[in-house]
């Protein structure tokens, strides 16, 4: 059971013919197949698998208990995502457990491999939904009401998948079992390309959030409506896309993106009645909300000029996270002082870091591309990552 | 069988809960139900219904033959469209036939009520597809290969609906039967609001066309990718939306619209790899292609600035149409000199006008809104339109 061999086993699950890459979303058919596959593989290793009240999977090596060493990641993807983001941390955890079992190691403390649900927010819009629910950093009622693009609520989809959704929400007993959480992940930028190391230790996660901008105008006929009679929400939406880039440029190291934009009704010969766009904004430090405020001002002005209305909704926000310093020091020491890297990507480890000591390992990505089919890691690097994970898990679980 | 009563019969078919209004697209389930309903109603009037090789329905009053008087419209809608655009012309034709039958009239020439397929291009992108195929103004091979947003081809959908798609295409024998074509339609702009008349006679249709702009960049992670490393096709797409309005403003009476814009993969935390947008452009006279050329130049420059590529495809184009002068004169005379109106909306009558004498009647729309749920016509105006249609059909069919 090598990490790359395990990745090969799921290489055909959830391929997206239209977008390229993979679309594996919370409670859809590919994600269900991946969960089933995970349970089988974990059981083969003698682990006891349970689903928590928020849809996260826990595979226990030995009896559950306090001060547990927990490792893992997620199996869902963004729409048209790569093969590594999420699954790499899960397969590396399984491979590490087997490698430790083969050498006769038995953990000296409770030990679990976890698969978090809806890490990407690819279906219900809020990233790290499984870990946010577990930690109570999202209100359970709000989570139940989140809707996918087809209007299906999280509560409906989760219930259909067999979850008792009334019990979803903060789970302090389970959270209290976690002594440390360690997540291995493919590196998602160009950070490791020129550093000569297959593995890095994570130090910080940039503050990040998602905001929905809803412009409303008057749907009408594209041919029969004179320009002077139009109230077309596509115009302020386009102005906002440009304002996002312009305002983000004014702040060193800021990232701000509109990757999702939906005109309704969306006909070629129809002036849209509404346009929704989603802003993903991340600025190191505390100024992300300020950036969003500047963008909102520009959006509001553009909306007024066209006679449109604008509603802005914050869908999620997380502050800057610094991973546990003692754990980082240990990881660095044990792994021969690999590079330390910040990241602009969000992770379940960053949500949990507000509650328990957390650490991350990144595996080199020679394309520097992520959330896209070109995301990649060489087999040698994948195996180096799994070995590094096994190595530190052995030391931590002694 | 009144026109408004017939409209009431189909008022619940194809309602769109998400967009509002109606979504009735070629060969989908609501459109199939409307076809079935039309066949039943036509048969009740003793008409013989046949489907031509391009999916258009023909209901013959008496034997088919040359120099036929043909009237009708379409039953499909734009996504989230109104209740009148298309169906009003069909129900008015059925009501007119019944009114003439009740008074004992029998046509002195072949007479048919027609329902054209995919008039809006709401599913396969090319408007007036049924009449374009019939007249050979679109290549049958190209039409067969047109795809809907889910990737289903026209050939696949039509075959599933029972059409022998290999026979689709120019049908000169059937076209040769049409002596005159008269289409009644809801007015789609504010043209009739202040003129004190429920009905107008159509004189011209503005030149119009659809162009697809496909921008390609590099999909990537919205958090981990620095601004400097981005090749984001959303930026030139937004610049193009603004250029469309800016350039259209420079030409009197021009209309240009981006109502459909699709980023792929379309994730909130994903920089898009491609963005497709559709330009609907209409300028009175011959300068629509020139306007599109100007917009294309702006789009190309914006694409280059971001390092993106751009491909522009013309999906359809129709020149200015002037309806048959003799027919217009007769319609005006018989109907007591109602207003004559130009329109920026395309119609099957404008496609057929290149081959046979065509005329149009418009029914007042007090909102001035079309292609949206707010599209409207008062019952009195609907009935006035149906009476006017019956009146002129009686004179023409003598």
Short mmCIF file of C-alpha atoms in Angstrom, two decimals, chain B:
data_model
loop_
_atom_site.label_atom_id
_atom_site.label_comp_id
_atom_site.label_asym_id
_atom_site.label_seq_id
_atom_site.Cartn_x
_atom_site.Cartn_y
_atom_site.Cartn_z
CA UNK B 1 -61.44 28.41 -27.82
CA UNK B 2 -60.24 31.97 -27.09
CA UNK B 3 -56.59 32.93 -27.39
CA UNK B 4 -56.40 33.88 -23.73
CA UNK B 5 -58.22 30.68 -22.74
CA UNK B 6 -55.67 28.64 -24.70
CA UNK B 7 -52.82 30.53 -23.02
CA UNK B 8 -54.43 29.62 -19.69
CA UNK B 9 -54.31 25.94 -20.62
CA UNK B 10 -50.50 26.01 -20.88
CA UNK B 11 -49.87 28.47 -18.05
CA UNK B 12 -48.33 25.79 -15.84
CA UNK B 13 -46.14 24.07 -18.43
CA UNK B 14 -42.41 24.66 -18.00
CA UNK B 15 -42.44 27.11 -15.14
CA UNK B 16 -38.89 27.86 -13.96
CA UNK B 17 -38.80 28.01 -10.15
CA UNK B 18 -35.22 29.29 -10.04
CA UNK B 19 -35.32 31.97 -12.72
CA UNK B 20 -39.01 32.81 -12.63
CA UNK B 21 -41.12 32.71 -15.79
CA UNK B 22 -40.82 29.77 -18.19
CA UNK B 23 -38.01 27.58 -19.51
CA UNK B 24 -39.28 25.60 -22.49
CA UNK B 25 -36.42 24.44 -24.67
CA UNK B 26 -36.26 22.40 -27.86
CA UNK B 27 -36.99 18.73 -27.20
CA UNK B 28 -37.11 19.05 -23.42
CA UNK B 29 -40.02 17.80 -21.39
CA UNK B 30 -42.10 21.04 -21.20
CA UNK B 31 -41.62 21.69 -24.91
CA UNK B 32 -42.70 18.11 -25.64
CA UNK B 33 -45.83 18.65 -23.54
CA UNK B 34 -46.60 21.85 -25.46
CA UNK B 35 -46.23 20.02 -28.79
CA UNK B 36 -48.57 17.28 -27.62
CA UNK B 37 -51.06 19.90 -26.46
CA UNK B 38 -50.83 21.74 -29.80
CA UNK B 39 -51.46 18.53 -31.78
CA UNK B 40 -54.54 17.76 -29.67
CA UNK B 41 -55.98 21.24 -30.02
CA UNK B 42 -55.33 21.34 -33.78
CA UNK B 43 -56.92 17.92 -34.25
CA UNK B 44 -59.99 19.11 -32.32
CA UNK B 45 -60.34 21.77 -35.05
CA UNK B 46 -60.13 19.06 -37.68
CA UNK B 47 -56.63 20.05 -38.79
CA UNK B 48 -54.15 17.40 -40.01
CA UNK B 49 -50.89 17.70 -38.13
CA UNK B 50 -47.51 16.59 -39.43
CA UNK B 51 -43.92 17.15 -38.24
CA UNK B 52 -41.55 18.23 -40.99
CA UNK B 53 -38.00 16.90 -41.32
CA UNK B 54 -36.71 19.77 -39.14
CA UNK B 55 -39.03 19.34 -36.21
CA UNK B 56 -41.52 22.08 -37.18
CA UNK B 57 -45.20 21.22 -36.72
CA UNK B 58 -47.69 21.89 -39.56
CA UNK B 59 -51.45 21.74 -38.93
CA UNK B 60 -53.29 21.82 -42.26
CA UNK B 61 -56.83 23.11 -42.64
CA UNK B 62 -57.78 21.10 -45.71
CA UNK B 63 -55.27 19.51 -48.07
CA UNK B 64 -51.65 20.74 -48.19
CA UNK B 65 -50.82 22.43 -51.46
CA UNK B 66 -49.02 25.29 -53.18
CA UNK B 67 -49.59 29.01 -52.50
CA UNK B 68 -50.56 28.11 -48.95
CA UNK B 69 -51.44 30.79 -46.44
CA UNK B 70 -49.38 29.94 -43.35
CA UNK B 71 -49.60 31.48 -39.89
CA UNK B 72 -48.10 30.60 -36.52
CA UNK B 73 -45.06 31.21 -34.33
CA UNK B 74 -43.18 29.09 -31.78
CA UNK B 75 -43.70 27.44 -28.38
CA UNK B 76 -40.13 27.40 -27.00
CA UNK B 77 -38.85 30.16 -24.70
CA UNK B 78 -35.63 31.76 -23.56
CA UNK B 79 -34.49 30.55 -20.11
CA UNK B 80 -36.83 32.22 -17.63
CA UNK B 81 -38.88 33.85 -20.37
CA UNK B 82 -42.40 35.25 -20.44
CA UNK B 83 -45.75 33.57 -21.21
CA UNK B 84 -46.45 35.38 -24.51
CA UNK B 85 -43.29 35.35 -26.65
CA UNK B 86 -44.11 32.58 -29.14
CA UNK B 87 -47.23 30.97 -27.68
CA UNK B 88 -49.30 34.12 -28.34
CA UNK B 89 -48.89 33.66 -32.10
CA UNK B 90 -49.76 29.97 -31.89
CA UNK B 91 -52.88 30.32 -29.73
CA UNK B 92 -54.07 33.32 -31.76
CA UNK B 93 -53.76 31.21 -34.94
CA UNK B 94 -55.78 28.35 -33.40
CA UNK B 95 -58.40 30.76 -32.07
CA UNK B 96 -58.60 32.48 -35.46
CA UNK B 97 -59.16 29.15 -37.23
CA UNK B 98 -61.98 28.29 -34.86
CA UNK B 99 -63.59 31.73 -35.20
CA UNK B 100 -63.53 31.37 -38.99
CA UNK B 101 -64.94 27.85 -38.79
CA UNK B 102 -67.75 29.03 -36.50
CA UNK B 103 -68.84 31.62 -39.04
CA UNK B 104 -68.80 28.95 -41.76
CA UNK B 105 -65.72 30.18 -43.58
CA UNK B 106 -63.74 27.66 -45.64
CA UNK B 107 -60.34 28.78 -47.01
CA UNK B 108 -60.14 29.13 -50.76
CA UNK B 109 -56.43 28.15 -50.74
CA UNK B 110 -54.25 25.75 -48.75
CA UNK B 111 -53.97 26.94 -45.16
CA UNK B 112 -51.66 25.86 -42.30
CA UNK B 113 -50.86 26.75 -38.71
CA UNK B 114 -47.13 26.23 -38.08
CA UNK B 115 -45.07 25.87 -34.90
CA UNK B 116 -41.39 26.49 -35.55
CA UNK B 117 -38.75 24.61 -33.52
CA UNK B 118 -36.04 26.26 -31.35
CA UNK B 119 -36.92 29.82 -32.30
CA UNK B 120 -35.04 31.28 -29.33
CA UNK B 121 -31.89 29.23 -29.71
CA UNK B 122 -32.31 28.76 -25.96
CA UNK B 123 -30.92 25.26 -26.07
CA UNK B 124 -28.60 24.95 -29.08
CA UNK B 125 -27.52 28.57 -29.43
CA UNK B 126 -28.75 29.40 -32.94
CA UNK B 127 -32.06 31.27 -33.00
CA UNK B 128 -34.80 30.37 -35.53
CA UNK B 129 -33.17 26.99 -36.03
CA UNK B 130 -36.34 25.36 -37.40
CA UNK B 131 -36.92 28.04 -40.04
CA UNK B 132 -33.20 28.30 -40.84
CA UNK B 133 -33.06 24.57 -41.48
CA UNK B 134 -36.24 24.64 -43.57
CA UNK B 135 -34.88 27.45 -45.74
CA UNK B 136 -31.35 26.06 -45.87
CA UNK B 137 -29.91 29.20 -44.26
CA UNK B 138 -27.96 27.02 -41.87
CA UNK B 139 -25.93 24.01 -42.98
CA UNK B 140 -27.61 20.84 -41.76
CA UNK B 141 -24.31 19.28 -40.72
CA UNK B 142 -23.46 22.30 -38.60
CA UNK B 143 -26.94 22.23 -37.03
CA UNK B 144 -26.64 18.53 -36.20
CA UNK B 145 -23.38 19.26 -34.36
CA UNK B 146 -24.69 22.19 -32.27
CA UNK B 147 -24.42 21.40 -28.56
CA UNK B 148 -26.54 22.41 -25.59
CA UNK B 149 -24.88 23.52 -22.32
CA UNK B 150 -24.67 19.87 -21.21
CA UNK B 151 -22.86 18.83 -24.37
CA UNK B 152 -25.85 17.06 -25.96
CA UNK B 153 -25.94 17.63 -29.74
CA UNK B 154 -28.98 18.76 -31.71
CA UNK B 155 -28.72 15.46 -33.61
CA UNK B 156 -28.85 13.43 -30.37
CA UNK B 157 -31.74 15.40 -28.87
CA UNK B 158 -33.73 15.44 -32.12
CA UNK B 159 -33.21 11.71 -32.68
CA UNK B 160 -34.37 11.02 -29.13
CA UNK B 161 -37.50 13.05 -29.92
CA UNK B 162 -38.16 10.77 -32.88
CA UNK B 163 -36.77 12.90 -35.73
CA UNK B 164 -34.88 11.27 -38.61
CA UNK B 165 -31.97 13.67 -38.21
CA UNK B 166 -30.18 12.53 -41.34
CA UNK B 167 -33.04 14.11 -43.31
CA UNK B 168 -32.84 17.44 -41.44
CA UNK B 169 -31.95 20.41 -43.61
CA UNK B 170 -33.19 22.47 -46.55
CA UNK B 171 -36.69 21.44 -47.57
CA UNK B 172 -37.39 23.32 -50.83
CA UNK B 173 -40.58 21.38 -51.57
CA UNK B 174 -42.21 22.42 -48.31
CA UNK B 175 -40.85 25.95 -48.56
CA UNK B 176 -42.29 26.04 -52.08
CA UNK B 177 -45.78 25.43 -50.71
CA UNK B 178 -45.77 28.67 -48.69
CA UNK B 179 -47.53 31.48 -50.54
CA UNK B 180 -47.50 33.93 -47.61
CA UNK B 181 -46.50 33.70 -43.96
CA UNK B 182 -48.10 35.84 -41.29
CA UNK B 183 -46.81 35.79 -37.68
CA UNK B 184 -48.55 37.41 -34.73
CA UNK B 185 -46.25 38.17 -31.79
CA UNK B 186 -46.25 40.05 -28.51
CA UNK B 187 -44.46 43.39 -28.93
CA UNK B 188 -41.10 43.16 -27.18
CA UNK B 189 -40.21 46.76 -26.51
CA UNK B 190 -41.96 49.98 -25.52
CA UNK B 191 -43.00 50.67 -29.13
CA UNK B 192 -46.78 50.33 -28.71
CA UNK B 193 -47.18 51.67 -25.19
CA UNK B 194 -48.10 55.26 -26.06
CA UNK B 195 -49.79 54.77 -29.43
CA UNK B 196 -53.35 53.98 -28.31
CA UNK B 197 -53.63 50.81 -30.37
CA UNK B 198 -53.62 47.17 -29.23
CA UNK B 199 -52.12 45.97 -32.52
CA UNK B 200 -49.35 47.12 -34.86
CA UNK B 201 -48.10 45.94 -38.24
CA UNK B 202 -44.40 45.02 -38.43
CA UNK B 203 -42.27 46.76 -41.04
CA UNK B 204 -38.59 45.91 -40.40
CA UNK B 205 -36.39 43.63 -38.29
CA UNK B 206 -33.01 45.00 -37.31
CA UNK B 207 -29.94 43.03 -38.40
CA UNK B 208 -28.79 40.79 -35.59
CA UNK B 209 -26.32 38.11 -34.71
CA UNK B 210 -24.60 36.13 -31.96
CA UNK B 211 -20.89 35.78 -31.40
CA UNK B 212 -19.11 33.57 -28.89
CA UNK B 213 -15.97 34.96 -27.24
CA UNK B 214 -13.80 32.24 -25.69
CA UNK B 215 -11.00 33.46 -23.44
CA UNK B 216 -8.43 30.90 -22.22
CA UNK B 217 -5.95 31.41 -19.40
CA UNK B 218 -4.51 29.20 -16.70
CA UNK B 219 -6.77 27.68 -14.05
CA UNK B 220 -5.14 27.92 -10.64
CA UNK B 221 -5.60 28.27 -6.90
CA UNK B 222 -7.28 31.52 -5.84
CA UNK B 223 -5.31 31.69 -2.60
CA UNK B 224 -1.90 30.31 -3.48
CA UNK B 225 -1.34 32.11 -6.80
CA UNK B 226 0.21 35.56 -6.59
CA UNK B 227 -1.35 38.27 -8.76
CA UNK B 228 1.84 38.44 -10.79
CA UNK B 229 1.62 34.74 -11.63
CA UNK B 230 -1.96 34.86 -12.90
CA UNK B 231 -3.37 34.41 -16.38
CA UNK B 232 -7.02 34.97 -15.48
CA UNK B 233 -9.52 34.99 -18.36
CA UNK B 234 -12.17 36.64 -16.15
CA UNK B 235 -10.31 39.95 -16.49
CA UNK B 236 -10.49 40.32 -20.30
CA UNK B 237 -14.04 38.93 -20.19
CA UNK B 238 -15.04 41.77 -17.83
CA UNK B 239 -13.24 44.33 -20.03
CA UNK B 240 -15.22 42.98 -22.98
CA UNK B 241 -18.57 43.36 -21.20
CA UNK B 242 -17.71 47.03 -20.67
CA UNK B 243 -16.45 47.45 -24.25
CA UNK B 244 -19.75 46.08 -25.56
CA UNK B 245 -21.73 48.86 -23.89
CA UNK B 246 -19.12 51.54 -24.71
CA UNK B 247 -18.92 50.69 -28.41
CA UNK B 248 -22.67 50.20 -28.82
CA UNK B 249 -23.22 53.70 -27.42
CA UNK B 250 -21.30 55.19 -30.36
CA UNK B 251 -23.95 54.00 -32.86
CA UNK B 252 -27.47 55.40 -32.81
CA UNK B 253 -30.09 52.80 -32.01
CA UNK B 254 -27.57 49.94 -31.64
CA UNK B 255 -28.22 47.20 -29.10
CA UNK B 256 -25.45 44.96 -27.79
CA UNK B 257 -25.67 42.61 -24.84
CA UNK B 258 -23.75 40.04 -22.84
CA UNK B 259 -26.42 38.03 -21.04
CA UNK B 260 -24.60 34.72 -20.89
CA UNK B 261 -21.12 34.32 -19.40
CA UNK B 262 -19.68 31.03 -18.21
CA UNK B 263 -16.39 30.70 -16.31
CA UNK B 264 -14.92 27.18 -16.21
CA UNK B 265 -14.47 25.44 -13.82
CA UNK B 266 -16.53 28.06 -11.97
CA UNK B 267 -15.31 27.46 -8.40
CA UNK B 268 -15.21 30.29 -5.86
CA UNK B 269 -11.62 29.46 -4.83
CA UNK B 270 -10.44 28.75 -8.36
CA UNK B 271 -9.00 31.12 -10.95
CA UNK B 272 -10.96 30.24 -14.11
CA UNK B 273 -9.14 28.42 -16.88
CA UNK B 274 -11.59 29.63 -19.53
CA UNK B 275 -14.42 32.12 -19.75
CA UNK B 276 -16.96 31.98 -22.57
CA UNK B 277 -19.29 34.88 -23.17
CA UNK B 278 -21.89 35.44 -25.85
CA UNK B 279 -22.39 38.79 -27.57
CA UNK B 280 -25.83 39.56 -28.97
CA UNK B 281 -25.43 42.54 -31.32
CA UNK B 282 -28.02 44.35 -33.44
CA UNK B 283 -27.55 47.57 -35.40
CA UNK B 284 -30.05 48.97 -37.90
CA UNK B 285 -28.51 48.90 -41.37
CA UNK B 286 -25.37 47.01 -42.30
CA UNK B 287 -22.91 47.92 -39.57
CA UNK B 288 -23.48 45.12 -37.01
CA UNK B 289 -20.33 43.27 -38.16
CA UNK B 290 -18.34 46.53 -37.86
CA UNK B 291 -19.52 46.97 -34.27
CA UNK B 292 -18.54 43.40 -33.48
CA UNK B 293 -15.14 44.05 -35.05
CA UNK B 294 -14.57 47.02 -32.73
CA UNK B 295 -15.60 44.97 -29.70
CA UNK B 296 -13.35 42.13 -30.81
CA UNK B 297 -10.39 44.51 -31.03
CA UNK B 298 -10.97 45.68 -27.45
CA UNK B 299 -11.41 42.08 -26.28
CA UNK B 300 -8.24 40.96 -28.02
CA UNK B 301 -6.20 43.75 -26.46
CA UNK B 302 -7.54 42.94 -22.99
CA UNK B 303 -6.78 39.25 -23.54
CA UNK B 304 -3.20 40.03 -24.59
CA UNK B 305 -2.65 42.25 -21.57
CA UNK B 306 -3.52 39.32 -19.29
CA UNK B 307 -1.62 36.75 -21.38
CA UNK B 308 -4.85 35.02 -22.40
CA UNK B 309 -5.90 33.75 -25.80
CA UNK B 310 -9.18 34.67 -27.47
CA UNK B 311 -11.22 32.84 -30.09
CA UNK B 312 -14.29 34.55 -31.57
CA UNK B 313 -16.95 32.47 -33.37
CA UNK B 314 -19.94 33.84 -35.23
CA UNK B 315 -22.87 31.62 -34.29
CA UNK B 316 -25.52 33.38 -36.35
CA UNK B 317 -26.11 36.54 -38.35
CA UNK B 318 -29.13 37.91 -40.19
CA UNK B 319 -29.27 41.10 -42.26
CA UNK B 320 -31.90 43.80 -41.88
CA UNK B 321 -35.29 42.56 -43.08
CA UNK B 322 -38.09 44.64 -44.59
CA UNK B 323 -41.40 42.80 -44.67
CA UNK B 324 -43.36 42.50 -47.94
CA UNK B 325 -44.65 45.93 -48.89
CA UNK B 326 -47.87 44.83 -50.57
CA UNK B 327 -48.80 42.65 -47.62
CA UNK B 328 -48.03 45.48 -45.18
CA UNK B 329 -50.23 47.83 -47.17
CA UNK B 330 -53.10 45.32 -47.15
CA UNK B 331 -52.75 44.62 -43.43
CA UNK B 332 -52.79 48.36 -42.70
CA UNK B 333 -55.84 48.94 -44.85
CA UNK B 334 -57.85 46.02 -43.44
CA UNK B 335 -57.00 46.80 -39.83
CA UNK B 336 -57.85 50.51 -39.96
CA UNK B 337 -54.30 51.88 -40.28
CA UNK B 338 -52.73 50.67 -37.04
CA UNK B 339 -49.18 51.85 -36.29
CA UNK B 340 -46.27 50.32 -38.21
CA UNK B 341 -43.35 49.26 -36.01
CA UNK B 342 -39.74 48.19 -36.54
CA UNK B 343 -38.37 45.63 -34.10
CA UNK B 344 -35.02 44.69 -32.68
CA UNK B 345 -36.22 41.14 -32.03
CA UNK B 346 -35.58 38.30 -34.47
CA UNK B 347 -38.43 36.13 -35.75
CA UNK B 348 -39.02 33.12 -37.99
CA UNK B 349 -40.98 35.52 -40.22
CA UNK B 350 -37.73 37.44 -40.77
CA UNK B 351 -35.93 34.24 -41.85
CA UNK B 352 -38.75 33.24 -44.21
CA UNK B 353 -38.94 36.81 -45.58
CA UNK B 354 -35.87 36.05 -47.71
CA UNK B 355 -37.92 33.44 -49.58
CA UNK B 356 -41.66 34.23 -49.44
CA UNK B 357 -43.81 37.32 -48.71
CA UNK B 358 -44.09 37.66 -44.92
CA UNK B 359 -45.88 39.95 -42.54
CA UNK B 360 -46.16 40.42 -38.78
CA UNK B 361 -48.69 41.71 -36.29
CA UNK B 362 -47.60 42.86 -32.81
CA UNK B 363 -49.80 42.91 -29.74
CA UNK B 364 -49.29 45.67 -27.18
CA UNK B 365 -47.07 44.87 -24.17
CA UNK B 366 -47.77 47.40 -21.39
CA UNK B 367 -44.53 46.61 -19.51
CA UNK B 368 -42.29 46.99 -22.56
CA UNK B 369 -40.41 44.04 -21.07
CA UNK B 370 -39.82 40.77 -22.87
CA UNK B 371 -37.65 37.68 -22.40
CA UNK B 372 -38.47 38.01 -18.72
CA UNK B 373 -41.33 37.05 -16.40
CA UNK B 374 -42.71 40.62 -16.53
CA UNK B 375 -43.60 40.29 -20.24
CA UNK B 376 -47.35 40.91 -20.48
CA UNK B 377 -50.42 41.54 -22.61
CA UNK B 378 -53.89 42.44 -21.35
CA UNK B 379 -56.65 39.91 -22.08
CA UNK B 380 -58.51 42.53 -24.14
CA UNK B 381 -55.41 43.13 -26.26
CA UNK B 382 -54.81 39.40 -26.68
CA UNK B 383 -58.35 39.00 -27.98
CA UNK B 384 -58.05 42.09 -30.19
CA UNK B 385 -54.90 40.55 -31.68
CA UNK B 386 -56.62 37.23 -32.33
CA UNK B 387 -59.58 39.01 -33.96
CA UNK B 388 -57.24 41.07 -36.15
CA UNK B 389 -55.44 37.90 -37.18
CA UNK B 390 -58.72 36.12 -37.99
CA UNK B 391 -59.85 39.14 -40.00
CA UNK B 392 -56.75 39.33 -42.20
CA UNK B 393 -56.51 35.54 -42.56
CA UNK B 394 -60.10 35.49 -43.84
CA UNK B 395 -59.31 38.14 -46.43
CA UNK B 396 -56.04 36.48 -47.46
CA UNK B 397 -57.50 32.95 -47.62
CA UNK B 398 -60.58 33.85 -49.67
#
